[in-house]
């Protein structure tokens, strides 16, 4: 069974930085897109950033220029470097991966359990 485990969340002051990591475990043949989502209290989960296997990235307008997503394909790990953090970035951040567990197998949409990021003003 595949697991995604996030780490790196915490409490930081406005203007500070955090780096989130998402490590995978289990039998993985390949991962297409890896992404970070976030969900603030009372709000819907939203896409923060995504990255394809060839390194193409996509960002939400609200984080462009402040956040950087990257991945290590050899380790099946994705990172999110968050700079110039704002109180409105406060949320639970979730790792997501579209992956296959075997050659030509179906794509599975896998999620981590989330890590809390709190930005104080």
XYZ file of N, CA, C and O in Angstrom:
484
model
N 0.853 -1.193 0.000
C 0.000 0.000 0.000
C 0.888 1.242 0.000
O 1.862 1.318 0.742
N 0.541 2.198 -0.829
C 1.332 3.408 -0.946
C 0.925 4.405 0.134
O -0.261 4.598 0.425
N 1.922 5.032 0.723
C 1.671 6.085 1.701
C 2.442 7.336 1.329
O 3.568 7.258 0.830
N 1.817 8.482 1.573
C 2.465 9.770 1.413
C 2.517 10.420 2.795
O 1.479 10.502 3.484
N 3.691 10.880 3.196
C 3.855 11.463 4.528
C 4.486 12.833 4.405
O 5.619 12.977 3.927
N 3.736 13.849 4.840
C 4.236 15.217 4.800
C 5.000 15.545 6.083
O 4.722 14.990 7.142
N 5.927 16.480 5.959
C 6.654 16.997 7.116
C 7.093 18.418 6.818
O 7.074 18.851 5.655
N 7.474 19.127 7.886
C 8.009 20.468 7.707
C 7.070 21.596 8.067
O 7.460 22.769 8.021
N 5.838 21.265 8.410
C 4.915 22.320 8.803
C 5.269 22.884 10.167
O 6.145 22.376 10.863
N 4.585 23.957 10.536
C 4.841 24.560 11.836
C 4.317 25.960 11.925
O 3.524 26.399 11.085
N 4.770 26.660 12.955
C 4.376 28.045 13.208
C 5.514 28.968 12.794
O 6.661 28.757 13.188
N 5.188 29.984 12.010
C 6.202 30.923 11.540
C 5.591 32.318 11.513
O 4.371 32.469 11.341
N 6.427 33.319 11.676
C 5.945 34.697 11.605
C 5.770 35.146 10.170
O 6.414 34.601 9.243
N 4.928 36.121 9.995
C 4.715 36.686 8.670
C 6.046 37.135 8.076
O 6.865 37.761 8.758
N 6.264 36.778 6.809
C 7.518 37.076 6.139
C 8.540 35.969 6.227
O 9.574 36.022 5.548
N 8.262 34.975 7.032
C 9.185 33.866 7.216
C 9.076 32.813 6.130
O 8.326 32.969 5.156
N 9.827 31.731 6.328
C 9.885 30.657 5.335
C 9.713 29.298 6.001
O 10.044 29.118 7.171
N 9.189 28.383 5.227
C 9.105 26.975 5.613
C 9.330 26.121 4.379
O 9.040 26.555 3.258
N 9.815 24.917 4.603
C 9.991 23.960 3.511
C 9.257 22.680 3.875
O 9.596 22.030 4.858
N 8.275 22.353 3.062
C 7.522 21.127 3.252
C 8.120 20.012 2.407
O 8.599 20.249 1.292
N 8.067 18.808 2.957
C 8.515 17.628 2.218
C 7.407 16.587 2.232
O 6.618 16.518 3.183
N 7.357 15.791 1.187
C 6.390 14.689 1.113
C 7.130 13.459 0.620
O 7.561 13.410 -0.540
N 7.269 12.514 1.505
C 7.957 11.270 1.172
C 6.931 10.177 0.897
O 5.859 10.145 1.503
N 7.279 9.310 -0.021
C 6.384 8.210 -0.375
C 6.983 6.884 0.083
O 8.203 6.747 0.239
N 6.116 5.925 0.292
C 6.560 4.571 0.619
C 5.587 3.583 0.009
O 4.457 3.930 -0.319
N 6.039 2.334 -0.130
C 5.204 1.327 -0.755
C 5.672 1.048 -2.178
O 6.654 1.599 -2.652
N 4.923 0.225 -2.844
C 5.285 -0.163 -4.209
C 4.787 0.873 -5.203
O 3.581 1.038 -5.384
N 5.729 1.572 -5.823
C 5.396 2.603 -6.812
C 6.154 2.313 -8.092
O 7.374 2.194 -8.081
N 5.421 2.220 -9.190
C 6.074 2.037 -10.482
C 6.444 3.382 -11.086
O 7.547 3.577 -11.574
N 5.509 4.313 -11.064
C 5.773 5.644 -11.603
C 4.810 6.649 -10.995
O 3.724 6.285 -10.546
N 5.240 7.906 -10.990
C 4.387 8.989 -10.521
C 4.278 10.035 -11.611
O 5.303 10.513 -12.104
N 3.083 10.375 -11.998
C 2.892 11.408 -13.021
C 3.003 12.792 -12.368
O 4.072 13.359 -12.264
N 1.922 13.296 -11.898
C 1.902 14.623 -11.289
C 1.972 14.508 -9.780
O 1.305 13.662 -9.184
N 2.788 15.354 -9.180
C 2.801 15.509 -7.730
C 2.375 16.944 -7.429
O 2.697 17.870 -8.188
N 1.661 17.109 -6.341
C 1.104 18.439 -6.082
C 0.948 18.685 -4.588
O 0.964 17.763 -3.779
N 0.814 19.958 -4.270
C 0.468 20.397 -2.927
C -0.879 21.119 -2.986
O -1.095 21.980 -3.840
N -1.738 20.740 -2.075
C -3.016 21.411 -1.875
C -3.035 21.970 -0.461
O -2.246 21.563 0.383
N -3.961 22.861 -0.208
C -4.133 23.363 1.156
C -5.610 23.598 1.433
O -6.396 23.838 0.516
N -5.940 23.518 2.701
C -7.312 23.772 3.119
C -7.298 24.565 4.411
O -6.796 24.101 5.438
N -7.844 25.770 4.325
C -7.973 26.630 5.494
C -9.319 26.361 6.162
O -10.248 25.870 5.511
N -9.454 26.679 7.440
C -10.722 26.439 8.146
C -11.890 27.118 7.435
O -11.820 28.301 7.095
N -12.938 26.347 7.189
C -14.132 26.885 6.562
C -14.031 27.100 5.064
O -14.955 27.639 4.451
N -12.917 26.686 4.484
C -12.736 26.872 3.040
C -12.528 25.537 2.349
O -12.203 24.535 2.977
N -12.708 25.556 1.036
C -12.493 24.349 0.254
C -10.999 24.110 0.036
O -10.196 25.054 0.054
N -10.657 22.857 -0.174
C -9.276 22.525 -0.493
C -8.937 23.121 -1.855
O -9.715 23.035 -2.798
N -7.749 23.726 -1.950
C -7.337 24.356 -3.204
C -5.943 23.906 -3.602
O -5.106 23.594 -2.759
N -5.719 23.912 -4.901
C -4.405 23.573 -5.432
C -3.441 24.721 -5.168
O -3.729 25.875 -5.488
N -2.282 24.382 -4.625
C -1.237 25.373 -4.394
C -0.216 25.342 -5.533
O 0.115 26.364 -6.119
N 0.277 24.146 -5.834
C 1.285 23.999 -6.878
C 1.330 22.549 -7.311
O 1.014 21.647 -6.532
N 1.743 22.338 -8.557
C 1.888 20.982 -9.075
C 3.131 20.904 -9.935
O 3.620 21.921 -10.453
N 3.622 19.680 -10.114
C 4.813 19.463 -10.930
C 4.693 18.111 -11.608
O 4.348 17.106 -10.981
N 4.963 18.083 -12.919
C 4.904 16.845 -13.662
C 6.227 16.097 -13.540
O 7.213 16.610 -12.997
N 6.256 14.901 -14.091
C 7.467 14.085 -14.011
C 8.628 14.707 -14.783
O 9.799 14.439 -14.462
N 8.331 15.551 -15.777
C 9.405 16.192 -16.526
C 9.723 17.588 -16.004
O 10.492 18.322 -16.613
N 9.107 17.948 -14.872
C 9.470 19.199 -14.217
C 8.622 20.408 -14.549
O 8.916 21.523 -14.097
N 7.562 20.234 -15.305
C 6.684 21.358 -15.602
C 5.871 21.712 -14.360
O 5.254 20.848 -13.753
N 5.899 22.995 -14.009
C 5.241 23.426 -12.778
C 4.040 24.319 -13.057
O 3.940 24.955 -14.104
N 3.169 24.361 -12.061
C 1.985 25.208 -12.138
C 1.707 25.709 -10.722
O 1.840 24.959 -9.752
N 1.357 27.005 -10.605
C 1.137 27.605 -9.294
C -0.190 28.347 -9.244
O -0.637 28.932 -10.237
N -0.773 28.359 -8.070
C -1.913 29.226 -7.840
C -1.425 30.672 -7.882
O -0.287 30.965 -7.477
N -2.261 31.562 -8.371
C -1.865 32.969 -8.491
C -1.433 33.532 -7.139
O -0.531 34.364 -7.064
N -2.062 33.076 -6.080
C -1.800 33.636 -4.752
C -0.409 33.308 -4.218
O 0.054 33.949 -3.272
N 0.273 32.338 -4.807
C 1.590 31.944 -4.296
C 2.702 32.151 -5.318
O 3.879 31.932 -4.999
N 2.369 32.572 -6.515
C 3.383 32.778 -7.548
C 4.430 33.777 -7.075
O 4.098 34.833 -6.531
N 5.690 33.423 -7.279
C 6.785 34.282 -6.874
C 7.210 34.101 -5.432
O 8.251 34.627 -5.013
N 6.421 33.362 -4.654
C 6.759 33.146 -3.234
C 7.049 31.669 -2.947
O 7.889 31.364 -2.103
N 6.324 30.778 -3.612
C 6.474 29.341 -3.366
C 7.159 28.684 -4.553
O 6.973 29.096 -5.704
N 7.932 27.637 -4.276
C 8.585 26.865 -5.319
C 8.388 25.384 -5.045
O 8.731 24.901 -3.958
N 7.837 24.686 -6.033
C 7.666 23.243 -5.915
C 8.800 22.551 -6.667
O 9.239 23.018 -7.723
N 9.271 21.454 -6.115
C 10.320 20.671 -6.768
C 10.116 19.203 -6.400
O 9.361 18.884 -5.468
N 10.775 18.334 -7.128
C 10.641 16.909 -6.836
C 11.945 16.185 -7.118
O 12.742 16.614 -7.957
N 12.132 15.100 -6.420
C 13.261 14.204 -6.630
C 12.672 12.901 -7.147
O 12.099 12.123 -6.375
N 12.784 12.680 -8.443
C 12.160 11.496 -9.034
C 12.796 10.202 -8.536
O 12.121 9.175 -8.439
N 14.068 10.250 -8.217
C 14.741 9.041 -7.726
C 14.208 8.631 -6.364
O 14.177 7.444 -6.021
N 13.779 9.615 -5.577
C 13.268 9.337 -4.237
C 11.747 9.400 -4.169
O 11.172 9.194 -3.103
N 11.102 9.720 -5.294
C 9.635 9.881 -5.300
C 9.192 10.830 -4.191
O 8.243 10.552 -3.437
N 9.878 11.940 -4.111
C 9.625 12.930 -3.071
C 9.351 14.278 -3.710
O 9.951 14.622 -4.738
N 8.436 15.022 -3.100
C 8.121 16.356 -3.586
C 8.307 17.346 -2.441
O 8.079 17.007 -1.273
N 8.724 18.550 -2.796
C 8.999 19.595 -1.809
C 8.214 20.857 -2.149
O 7.844 21.079 -3.313
N 8.007 21.674 -1.148
C 7.406 22.978 -1.362
C 8.164 23.988 -0.506
O 8.057 23.966 0.720
N 8.935 24.834 -1.159
C 9.636 25.914 -0.478
C 8.710 27.123 -0.430
O 8.271 27.606 -1.470
N 8.411 27.571 0.766
C 7.470 28.675 0.942
C 8.195 29.855 1.569
O 8.683 29.751 2.708
N 8.283 30.937 0.832
C 8.946 32.154 1.301
C 7.926 33.284 1.421
O 6.826 33.203 0.859
N 8.316 34.317 2.121
C 7.452 35.494 2.294
C 6.048 35.093 2.709
O 5.038 35.555 2.141
N 5.974 34.246 3.686
C 4.678 33.713 4.113
C 3.787 34.801 4.695
O 4.268 35.747 5.338
N 2.491 34.642 4.450
C 1.483 35.592 4.905
C 0.480 34.863 5.804
O 0.309 33.641 5.672
N -0.193 35.598 6.661
C -1.212 34.940 7.514
C -2.253 34.170 6.699
O -2.739 33.123 7.148
N -2.572 34.646 5.511
C -3.566 33.961 4.682
C -3.057 32.646 4.098
O -3.817 31.909 3.472
N -1.775 32.347 4.283
C -1.240 31.042 3.879
C -1.514 29.974 4.937
O -1.234 28.793 4.710
N -2.041 30.375 6.082
C -2.337 29.435 7.141
C -3.359 28.406 6.678
O -4.444 28.763 6.198
N -3.009 27.144 6.799
C -3.870 26.064 6.328
C -3.215 24.726 6.651
O -2.050 24.678 7.061
N -3.969 23.669 6.428
C -3.378 22.335 6.409
C -2.944 22.067 4.974
O -3.751 22.227 4.040
N -1.710 21.676 4.802
C -1.154 21.428 3.467
C -1.091 19.922 3.225
O -0.571 19.160 4.050
N -1.614 19.522 2.077
C -1.698 18.111 1.721
C -0.856 17.828 0.483
O -0.882 18.574 -0.494
N -0.180 16.710 0.521
C 0.570 16.210 -0.621
C -0.337 15.291 -1.441
O -1.150 14.540 -0.881
N -0.193 15.356 -2.744
C -0.994 14.537 -3.641
C -0.126 13.983 -4.757
O 0.782 14.672 -5.245
N -0.405 12.745 -5.163
C 0.357 12.135 -6.255
C -0.551 11.246 -7.093
O -1.354 10.478 -6.548
N -0.417 11.381 -8.398
C -1.082 10.473 -9.336
C -0.063 9.422 -9.718
O 0.929 9.737 -10.375
N -0.281 8.202 -9.323
C 0.767 7.207 -9.475
C 0.240 5.859 -9.958
O -0.956 5.581 -9.888
N 1.180 5.062 -10.443
C 0.909 3.674 -10.832
C 1.758 2.759 -9.958
O 2.911 3.071 -9.663
N 1.173 1.651 -9.566
C 1.912 0.690 -8.747
C 2.503 -0.439 -9.574
O 3.256 -1.259 -9.059
N 2.141 -0.487 -10.859
C 2.712 -1.498 -11.739
C 2.681 -0.986 -13.171
O 1.959 -0.037 -13.496
N 3.448 -1.636 -14.043
C 3.533 -1.255 -15.442
C 2.151 -1.319 -16.088
O 1.455 -2.338 -15.961
N 1.764 -0.244 -16.738
C 0.466 -0.118 -17.398
C -0.709 -0.319 -16.444
O -1.829 -0.609 -16.868
N -0.478 -0.169 -15.182
C -1.558 -0.272 -14.215
C -2.394 1.000 -14.173
O -2.041 2.003 -14.803
N -3.486 0.987 -13.452
C -4.335 2.177 -13.360
C -3.662 3.274 -12.542
O -2.801 3.001 -11.706
N -4.081 4.499 -12.802
C -3.588 5.622 -12.026
C -4.358 5.709 -10.707
O -5.592 5.609 -10.697
N -3.631 5.880 -9.633
C -4.246 6.074 -8.322
C -3.994 7.503 -7.875
O -2.903 8.036 -8.038
N -4.994 8.101 -7.278
C -4.890 9.443 -6.729
C -4.645 9.290 -5.227
O -5.555 8.940 -4.484
N -3.414 9.537 -4.796
C -3.028 9.295 -3.406
C -2.809 10.594 -2.662
O -2.294 11.567 -3.218
N -3.173 10.590 -1.369
C -3.083 11.775 -0.536
C -2.325 11.481 0.755
O -2.403 10.377 1.299
N -1.631 12.493 1.229
C -1.038 12.428 2.547
C -2.047 12.844 3.598
O -3.176 13.224 3.289
N -1.615 12.793 4.861
C -2.526 13.104 5.970
C -2.565 14.598 6.287
O -3.436 15.050 7.025
N -1.644 15.353 5.728
C -1.640 16.800 5.920
C -0.684 17.254 7.002
O -0.403 16.522 7.954
N -0.195 18.469 6.836
C 0.665 19.087 7.832
C 0.217 20.538 8.027
O -0.079 21.235 7.055
N 0.136 20.961 9.269
C -0.380 22.287 9.577
C 0.696 23.354 9.376
O 1.824 23.212 9.858
N 0.330 24.394 8.681
C 1.173 25.585 8.534
C 0.403 26.765 9.115
O -0.726 27.035 8.695
N 1.001 27.426 10.078
C 0.368 28.583 10.713
C 1.308 29.770 10.612
O 2.460 29.688 11.033
N 0.802 30.856 10.038
C 1.595 32.072 9.876
C 0.982 33.157 10.757
O -0.172 33.540 10.565
N 1.757 33.642 11.708
C 1.268 34.667 12.620
C 1.607 36.060 12.084
O 2.636 36.252 11.436
N 0.733 36.994 12.385
C 0.934 38.370 11.884
C 1.771 39.197 12.847
O 2.056 38.799 13.961
